Amino acid sequence: MSKFISPLKIFSGAGVLSEVIGEIQYYHASKVMIYADPGIIQVGIVKRLENILKENEIAYDLFSEVVPEPPLIIANKAVDTLRKCDADLVIGIGGGSSLDIAKTAAVLSQHEGKVEDYLNLTGTKKLLHKGLPKILIPTTSGTGAEVTDIAVFSLETTKDVITDPLLLADTAIVDPELTYSLPPRITAATGVDALTHAIEAYTSVNASPLTDTLALDAIERIAQNIRTAVWHGTNIEARTELSLGSLHAGLSFYNAGVAGVHALAYPLGGLFKIPHGESNAVLLPYIFDYIWPSCVEKMKRVAKALGVYSSNMTDREAAIATVQGLYHMVQDVGIPTSLKEFGIKESDINQLTEDAFKQTRLLGRSPKPYGINDIRTIYERSLRGELQLGR
Ligand SMILES: [Fe+2]
């Protein structure tokens, strides 16, 4: 048995931002609330959306206080703002945080209580209905937040989520034109995050034929275009392929789940504030250096999708070529390939190991089990930049 969940409608392709009007009309909305962060407003992307709304005489309000990995105080402010306003449709535009805040506000504005009441680990209330219609418009190619039902919040020393299919977008609008101005480092980090979603979903114990199809397609599109998208940001074809790859990776991992890379990356974000995409990227080769023997056949398929396979390779050689291919990709897009380059020290490894070992939900999806010493060894190898490559 497998189950597949996705938003009701997904638009993708250059220029699909303009579809937003048809969607607003479809939901008979009279006023829109937009959630965005100051950075995306400053580069003029929100202005493009506002211009489309003005041309079509659609009233809107703009909540511009979204911050990366938003704390509860911002999330609650976003919900309260919507409760006090007469908007009847929500648009989130930006990176993952703006989309997460928009999902949360659309649903919680129509429920009682605060954001913390609905958190996964400590909440006491359950969501009852999907709230206001929501349109999510990503401006990076990476998080997959436009097609998932997860909203992530920063607490004092850790993170927690609200997750429920009621948070899913009614409409996702994935327009690669909105990513053209992303700088190389963000393109690299979000792109490798998307690749990580695809490869972790593909090797997840919860993978299904549908998630496998999407994941392999995503790996191929991202691997073949990420270098060009990073270093030649205005290359429309590379941006379009990366955008589609990220969307397919998002649909795949939302249904099959992510695993060890994300489990070990979370403490790097929590303790050292390393951005999500970069903390995944730096660990990605070392995790697959550890788990490849448990999924050799799938690693061979990934080698083909990465473009590192040749017909004279044994399956084992193909799996090892995959690990090397991942390392080279991270290196080629300019992300550090060892934890030492992020300033992590040997003395930090115990805390990182303890925190990662608590991520049992994520670790449980890995095709190869993790003991606490396995996690410690992976951190040690990634600190020093040492791949085993089957030796
Ligand atoms: Fe991720």
Coordinates of C-alpha atoms and ligand atoms in Angstrom, one line a residue:
M1 CA 0.0 0.0 0.0
S2 CA 1.2 3.5 -0.7
K3 CA -0.5 6.9 -0.5
F4 CA 0.3 10.1 -2.3
I5 CA -0.7 13.5 -1.2
S6 CA -0.2 16.8 -3.1
P7 CA -1.7 20.3 -3.4
L8 CA -5.0 20.6 -5.4
K9 CA -3.3 22.5 -8.3
I10 CA 0.3 23.1 -9.3
F11 CA 1.3 25.5 -12.0
S12 CA 4.9 25.4 -13.3
G13 CA 6.8 27.1 -16.0
A14 CA 8.2 30.5 -16.9
G15 CA 5.6 33.3 -16.5
V16 CA 3.0 31.3 -14.6
L17 CA 2.9 34.0 -11.9
S18 CA 0.2 35.6 -13.9
E19 CA -2.0 32.5 -13.2
V20 CA -2.5 33.9 -9.7
I21 CA -5.4 36.1 -10.9
G22 CA -7.4 33.1 -12.3
E23 CA -6.9 31.4 -8.9
I24 CA -8.0 34.4 -6.9
Q25 CA -11.1 34.5 -9.0
Y26 CA -11.7 30.8 -8.7
Y27 CA -11.9 31.2 -4.9
H28 CA -14.1 34.3 -5.2
A29 CA -11.7 36.2 -3.0
S30 CA -12.4 39.9 -2.4
K31 CA -9.2 40.7 -0.5
V32 CA -5.8 39.0 -0.3
M33 CA -3.2 38.9 2.5
I34 CA 0.4 38.5 1.2
Y35 CA 3.2 37.1 3.4
A36 CA 6.8 37.9 2.4
D37 CA 10.1 38.7 3.9
P38 CA 11.9 42.1 3.6
G39 CA 14.6 40.7 1.3
I40 CA 12.2 39.4 -1.4
I41 CA 10.4 42.7 -1.2
Q42 CA 13.6 44.7 -1.6
V43 CA 14.6 42.8 -4.8
G44 CA 11.3 43.7 -6.4
I45 CA 9.7 40.3 -6.7
V46 CA 6.7 41.1 -4.5
K47 CA 6.2 44.3 -6.5
R48 CA 5.6 42.0 -9.6
L49 CA 2.8 40.3 -7.7
E50 CA 1.5 43.6 -6.4
N51 CA 1.4 45.0 -9.9
I52 CA -0.6 42.0 -11.2
L53 CA -3.1 42.5 -8.3
K54 CA -3.4 46.2 -8.9
E55 CA -3.9 45.8 -12.7
N56 CA -6.8 43.5 -11.8
E57 CA -8.2 45.7 -9.1
I58 CA -7.7 43.1 -6.3
A59 CA -7.4 44.6 -2.8
Y60 CA -4.5 43.3 -0.7
D61 CA -2.5 43.7 2.5
L62 CA 1.2 42.9 2.9
F63 CA 2.7 41.3 6.0
S64 CA 6.4 42.0 5.5
E65 CA 7.9 40.8 8.8
V66 CA 8.7 37.2 7.9
V67 CA 12.3 36.2 9.0
P68 CA 14.2 33.0 8.2
E69 CA 13.3 30.0 10.5
P70 CA 10.7 32.2 12.1
P71 CA 10.3 32.3 15.9
L72 CA 6.8 31.9 17.5
I73 CA 6.4 35.6 18.1
I74 CA 6.5 36.3 14.4
A75 CA 4.3 33.4 13.6
N76 CA 1.7 34.5 16.1
K77 CA 1.9 38.1 14.8
A78 CA 1.2 36.8 11.3
V79 CA -1.9 34.9 12.5
D80 CA -3.2 37.8 14.6
T81 CA -2.8 40.2 11.6
L82 CA -4.9 38.0 9.5
R83 CA -7.6 37.6 12.2
K84 CA -7.9 41.4 12.4
C85 CA -8.1 41.9 8.6
D86 CA -10.9 41.1 6.2
A87 CA -8.8 39.1 3.8
D88 CA -10.3 35.9 2.5
L89 CA -7.4 34.4 0.6
V90 CA -3.7 34.0 1.6
I91 CA -0.6 34.2 -0.7
G92 CA 2.8 33.2 0.6
I93 CA 5.7 34.4 -1.7
G94 CA 9.4 33.8 -1.0
G95 CA 11.6 31.2 0.6
G96 CA 10.4 28.4 2.8
S97 CA 9.7 30.7 5.8
S98 CA 7.3 32.9 4.0
L99 CA 5.4 29.9 2.7
D100 CA 5.4 28.3 6.1
I101 CA 4.0 31.5 7.7
A102 CA 1.3 31.8 5.0
K103 CA 0.2 28.2 5.5
T104 CA 0.0 28.6 9.2
A105 CA -1.8 31.9 9.2
A106 CA -4.4 30.7 6.6
V107 CA -5.3 27.8 8.8
L108 CA -4.8 29.2 12.4
S109 CA -6.6 32.5 11.7
Q110 CA -9.8 30.3 11.4
H111 CA -9.0 28.4 14.6
E112 CA -8.7 29.4 18.3
G113 CA -5.4 29.6 20.2
K114 CA -1.8 30.3 19.5
V115 CA 0.7 28.7 17.2
E116 CA 2.4 26.9 20.1
D117 CA -0.9 25.1 20.8
Y118 CA -0.6 23.2 17.5
L119 CA 3.1 22.3 17.6
N120 CA 4.0 18.7 16.9
L121 CA 6.0 17.9 20.0
T122 CA 4.3 20.0 22.7
G123 CA 0.9 21.2 21.3
T124 CA -2.4 20.3 22.8
K125 CA -4.9 21.3 20.1
K126 CA -5.8 19.6 16.8
L127 CA -6.5 21.4 13.5
L128 CA -10.1 20.9 12.4
H129 CA -10.3 22.4 8.9
K130 CA -8.2 24.0 6.2
G131 CA -9.0 27.6 6.9
L132 CA -8.7 30.2 4.1
P133 CA -7.6 29.3 0.6
K134 CA -3.8 29.5 0.2
I135 CA -1.6 30.1 -2.8
L136 CA 2.1 29.4 -2.4
I137 CA 4.7 30.9 -4.7
P138 CA 8.3 29.9 -4.1
T139 CA 11.2 32.2 -5.1
T140 CA 14.0 29.7 -4.5
S141 CA 14.4 26.2 -6.1
G142 CA 14.9 24.1 -3.0
T143 CA 12.7 23.9 0.0
G144 CA 9.7 22.2 -1.5
A145 CA 7.5 24.2 1.0
E146 CA 5.0 24.9 -1.7
V147 CA 4.0 21.3 -1.9
T148 CA 4.4 20.1 1.7
D149 CA 2.2 20.5 4.8
I150 CA 5.0 21.3 7.2
A151 CA 5.7 24.6 8.8
V152 CA 9.0 24.9 10.8
F153 CA 9.4 27.3 13.8
S154 CA 12.5 28.2 15.9
L155 CA 12.0 27.8 19.6
E156 CA 14.7 29.0 22.1
T157 CA 17.3 26.2 21.5
T158 CA 15.5 23.9 19.1
K159 CA 12.9 23.8 16.4
D160 CA 9.4 22.3 16.2
V161 CA 6.8 22.0 13.4
I162 CA 3.1 22.1 12.7
T163 CA 2.4 19.4 10.2
D164 CA -1.0 18.4 8.9
P165 CA -2.4 17.9 5.4
L166 CA -4.8 20.8 6.2
L167 CA -1.8 23.1 5.8
L168 CA -1.3 22.0 2.1
A169 CA -1.6 24.7 -0.5
D170 CA -4.7 24.9 -2.6
T171 CA -2.5 26.2 -5.4
A172 CA 1.3 26.1 -5.9
I173 CA 2.7 28.4 -8.5
V174 CA 6.3 27.5 -9.4
D175 CA 7.7 30.2 -11.8
P176 CA 11.4 29.9 -12.5
E177 CA 11.5 33.6 -13.6
L178 CA 11.3 34.4 -9.9
T179 CA 14.6 32.7 -9.2
Y180 CA 16.7 34.4 -11.9
S181 CA 18.2 37.0 -9.5
L182 CA 19.1 34.5 -6.7
P183 CA 22.9 34.8 -5.9
P184 CA 25.2 31.8 -6.4
R185 CA 25.5 30.8 -2.8
I186 CA 21.7 30.6 -2.2
T187 CA 21.1 28.9 -5.6
A188 CA 23.8 26.3 -4.6
A189 CA 22.5 25.7 -1.0
T190 CA 18.8 25.5 -2.0
G191 CA 19.6 23.4 -5.1
V192 CA 21.6 20.9 -3.1
D193 CA 18.8 20.8 -0.5
A194 CA 16.4 19.9 -3.3
L195 CA 18.8 17.2 -4.5
T196 CA 19.0 15.9 -0.9
H197 CA 15.2 15.7 -0.7
A198 CA 15.2 13.6 -3.9
I199 CA 18.0 11.2 -3.0
E200 CA 16.7 10.7 0.6
A201 CA 13.2 10.2 -0.7
Y202 CA 14.5 7.7 -3.3
T203 CA 16.3 5.6 -0.7
S204 CA 13.7 6.1 2.1
V205 CA 12.1 2.9 3.5
N206 CA 8.8 4.6 2.7
A207 CA 9.5 5.1 -1.0
S208 CA 6.9 4.1 -3.5
P209 CA 6.9 3.7 -7.3
L210 CA 5.4 7.2 -7.7
T211 CA 7.9 8.9 -5.3
D212 CA 10.8 7.0 -7.0
T213 CA 9.8 8.3 -10.4
L214 CA 9.6 11.9 -9.2
A215 CA 12.9 11.5 -7.2
L216 CA 14.9 10.1 -10.1
D217 CA 13.6 12.8 -12.4
A218 CA 14.5 15.4 -9.9
I219 CA 18.0 14.1 -9.3
E220 CA 18.7 14.1 -13.1
R221 CA 17.3 17.6 -13.7
I222 CA 19.1 19.1 -10.7
A223 CA 22.5 17.3 -11.3
Q224 CA 22.6 18.3 -14.9
N225 CA 21.7 22.0 -14.3
I226 CA 22.8 23.1 -10.8
R227 CA 26.3 24.1 -11.9
T228 CA 25.0 26.3 -14.7
A229 CA 22.2 27.8 -12.6
V230 CA 24.7 28.6 -9.8
W231 CA 27.4 30.2 -12.0
H232 CA 25.2 31.6 -14.8
G233 CA 22.1 32.6 -12.9
T234 CA 20.4 34.1 -16.0
N235 CA 20.5 30.9 -18.0
I236 CA 16.8 30.4 -18.4
E237 CA 17.0 26.7 -19.3
A238 CA 19.1 25.8 -16.2
R239 CA 16.8 27.8 -13.9
T240 CA 13.7 26.2 -15.4
E241 CA 15.1 22.7 -15.0
L242 CA 16.3 23.4 -11.4
S243 CA 12.8 24.7 -10.6
L244 CA 11.1 21.6 -11.9
G245 CA 13.7 19.4 -10.2
S246 CA 13.0 21.1 -6.9
L247 CA 9.2 20.8 -7.4
H248 CA 9.4 17.0 -8.2
A249 CA 11.8 16.5 -5.3
G250 CA 9.4 18.3 -3.0
L251 CA 6.5 16.1 -4.0
S252 CA 8.6 13.0 -3.6
F253 CA 10.0 13.8 -0.2
Y254 CA 6.7 15.0 1.2
N255 CA 5.3 11.5 0.5
A256 CA 8.4 9.3 1.1
G257 CA 10.2 11.4 3.7
V258 CA 13.8 12.5 4.3
A259 CA 16.2 10.7 6.5
G260 CA 19.8 10.7 7.8
V261 CA 21.2 13.8 6.0
H262 CA 18.4 16.0 7.5
A263 CA 18.7 14.3 10.9
L264 CA 22.4 15.1 11.2
A265 CA 22.0 18.5 9.6
Y266 CA 19.4 19.8 12.0
P267 CA 21.9 20.1 15.0
L268 CA 24.2 22.1 12.7
G269 CA 21.4 24.5 12.1
G270 CA 20.3 24.5 15.7
L271 CA 23.8 24.8 17.4
F272 CA 25.8 26.7 14.8
K273 CA 23.2 28.5 12.7
I274 CA 24.5 27.0 9.4
P275 CA 21.8 27.5 6.8
H276 CA 19.6 24.5 6.2
G277 CA 20.8 23.9 2.6
E278 CA 24.4 24.2 3.4
S279 CA 24.2 21.9 6.5
N280 CA 22.6 19.2 4.3
A281 CA 25.1 19.8 1.5
V282 CA 28.2 19.4 3.6
L283 CA 26.9 16.1 5.1
L284 CA 25.4 14.6 1.9
P285 CA 28.4 12.7 0.6
Y286 CA 29.4 11.4 4.0
I287 CA 25.9 10.0 4.8
F288 CA 25.8 8.2 1.4
D289 CA 29.4 7.0 2.0
Y290 CA 27.9 5.2 5.1
I291 CA 24.6 4.0 3.7
W292 CA 25.4 2.9 0.1
P293 CA 25.9 -0.8 0.9
S294 CA 22.2 -1.0 2.0
C295 CA 20.9 0.4 -1.3
V296 CA 23.4 -0.6 -4.0
E297 CA 20.8 -1.1 -6.8
K298 CA 19.2 2.3 -6.1
M299 CA 22.7 3.9 -5.9
K300 CA 23.4 2.5 -9.4
R301 CA 20.2 4.3 -10.7
V302 CA 21.3 7.5 -9.0
A303 CA 24.8 7.2 -10.6
K304 CA 23.0 7.2 -14.0
A305 CA 20.9 10.2 -13.0
L306 CA 24.0 12.0 -11.8
G307 CA 25.8 11.2 -15.0
V308 CA 28.7 9.4 -13.3
Y309 CA 27.8 5.9 -14.5
S310 CA 29.6 3.9 -17.2
S311 CA 28.6 0.5 -18.5
N312 CA 31.8 -1.2 -17.4
M313 CA 31.2 -0.5 -13.7
T314 CA 30.1 -3.1 -11.3
D315 CA 27.1 -2.2 -9.1
R316 CA 29.5 -1.6 -6.2
E317 CA 31.7 0.7 -8.3
A318 CA 28.6 2.6 -9.5
A319 CA 27.4 3.1 -5.9
I320 CA 30.8 4.5 -4.9
A321 CA 30.9 6.7 -8.0
T322 CA 27.6 8.1 -6.7
V323 CA 29.2 9.1 -3.4
Q324 CA 32.1 10.7 -5.3
G325 CA 29.6 12.4 -7.6
L326 CA 27.8 14.0 -4.7
Y327 CA 31.0 15.2 -3.2
H328 CA 32.1 16.8 -6.5
M329 CA 28.7 18.5 -6.9
V330 CA 28.9 20.1 -3.5
Q331 CA 32.5 21.2 -4.3
D332 CA 31.6 22.5 -7.8
V333 CA 28.8 24.8 -6.5
G334 CA 31.1 26.4 -4.0
I335 CA 29.8 24.9 -0.7
P336 CA 32.4 23.8 1.9
T337 CA 33.0 20.0 1.8
S338 CA 34.0 19.6 5.5
L339 CA 32.6 20.7 8.8
K340 CA 36.0 22.1 9.7
E341 CA 35.5 24.8 7.1
F342 CA 32.3 25.9 9.0
G343 CA 34.4 26.3 12.2
I344 CA 33.2 23.1 13.8
K345 CA 35.7 21.5 16.2
E346 CA 36.3 17.9 17.5
S347 CA 35.0 19.1 20.9
D348 CA 31.6 19.9 19.3
I349 CA 31.0 16.3 18.0
N350 CA 29.5 14.9 21.2
Q351 CA 26.8 17.5 21.4
L352 CA 26.0 17.2 17.7
T353 CA 25.9 13.4 18.0
E354 CA 23.5 13.5 21.0
D355 CA 21.2 15.9 19.2
A356 CA 21.1 14.0 15.9
F357 CA 20.5 10.7 17.7
K358 CA 17.2 12.2 19.0
Q359 CA 15.9 12.6 15.4
T360 CA 14.4 9.1 15.5
R361 CA 11.6 9.9 13.0
L362 CA 14.1 10.9 10.3
L363 CA 16.7 8.3 11.1
G364 CA 14.0 5.6 11.0
R365 CA 13.5 6.2 7.3
S366 CA 17.1 5.3 6.4
P367 CA 17.7 2.0 4.6
K368 CA 20.7 1.5 6.9
P369 CA 20.2 1.8 10.7
Y370 CA 22.2 4.3 12.7
G371 CA 23.7 3.5 16.1
I372 CA 25.0 6.5 18.1
N373 CA 28.6 5.6 17.2
D374 CA 27.8 5.5 13.5
I375 CA 26.5 9.1 13.8
R376 CA 29.7 10.1 15.7
T377 CA 31.9 8.5 13.0
I378 CA 30.0 10.3 10.2
Y379 CA 30.4 13.7 12.0
E380 CA 34.2 12.9 12.5
R381 CA 34.7 12.0 8.9
S382 CA 32.8 15.0 7.6
L383 CA 34.7 17.2 10.1
R384 CA 38.0 16.1 8.5
G385 CA 36.7 15.7 5.0
E386 CA 37.5 12.0 4.8
L387 CA 35.4 9.7 2.5
Q388 CA 35.9 6.0 2.8
L389 CA 34.7 5.1 -0.7
G390 CA 34.4 1.4 0.1
R391 CA 37.9 1.1 1.4
Ligands
FE1 FE 15.6 20.1 3.3

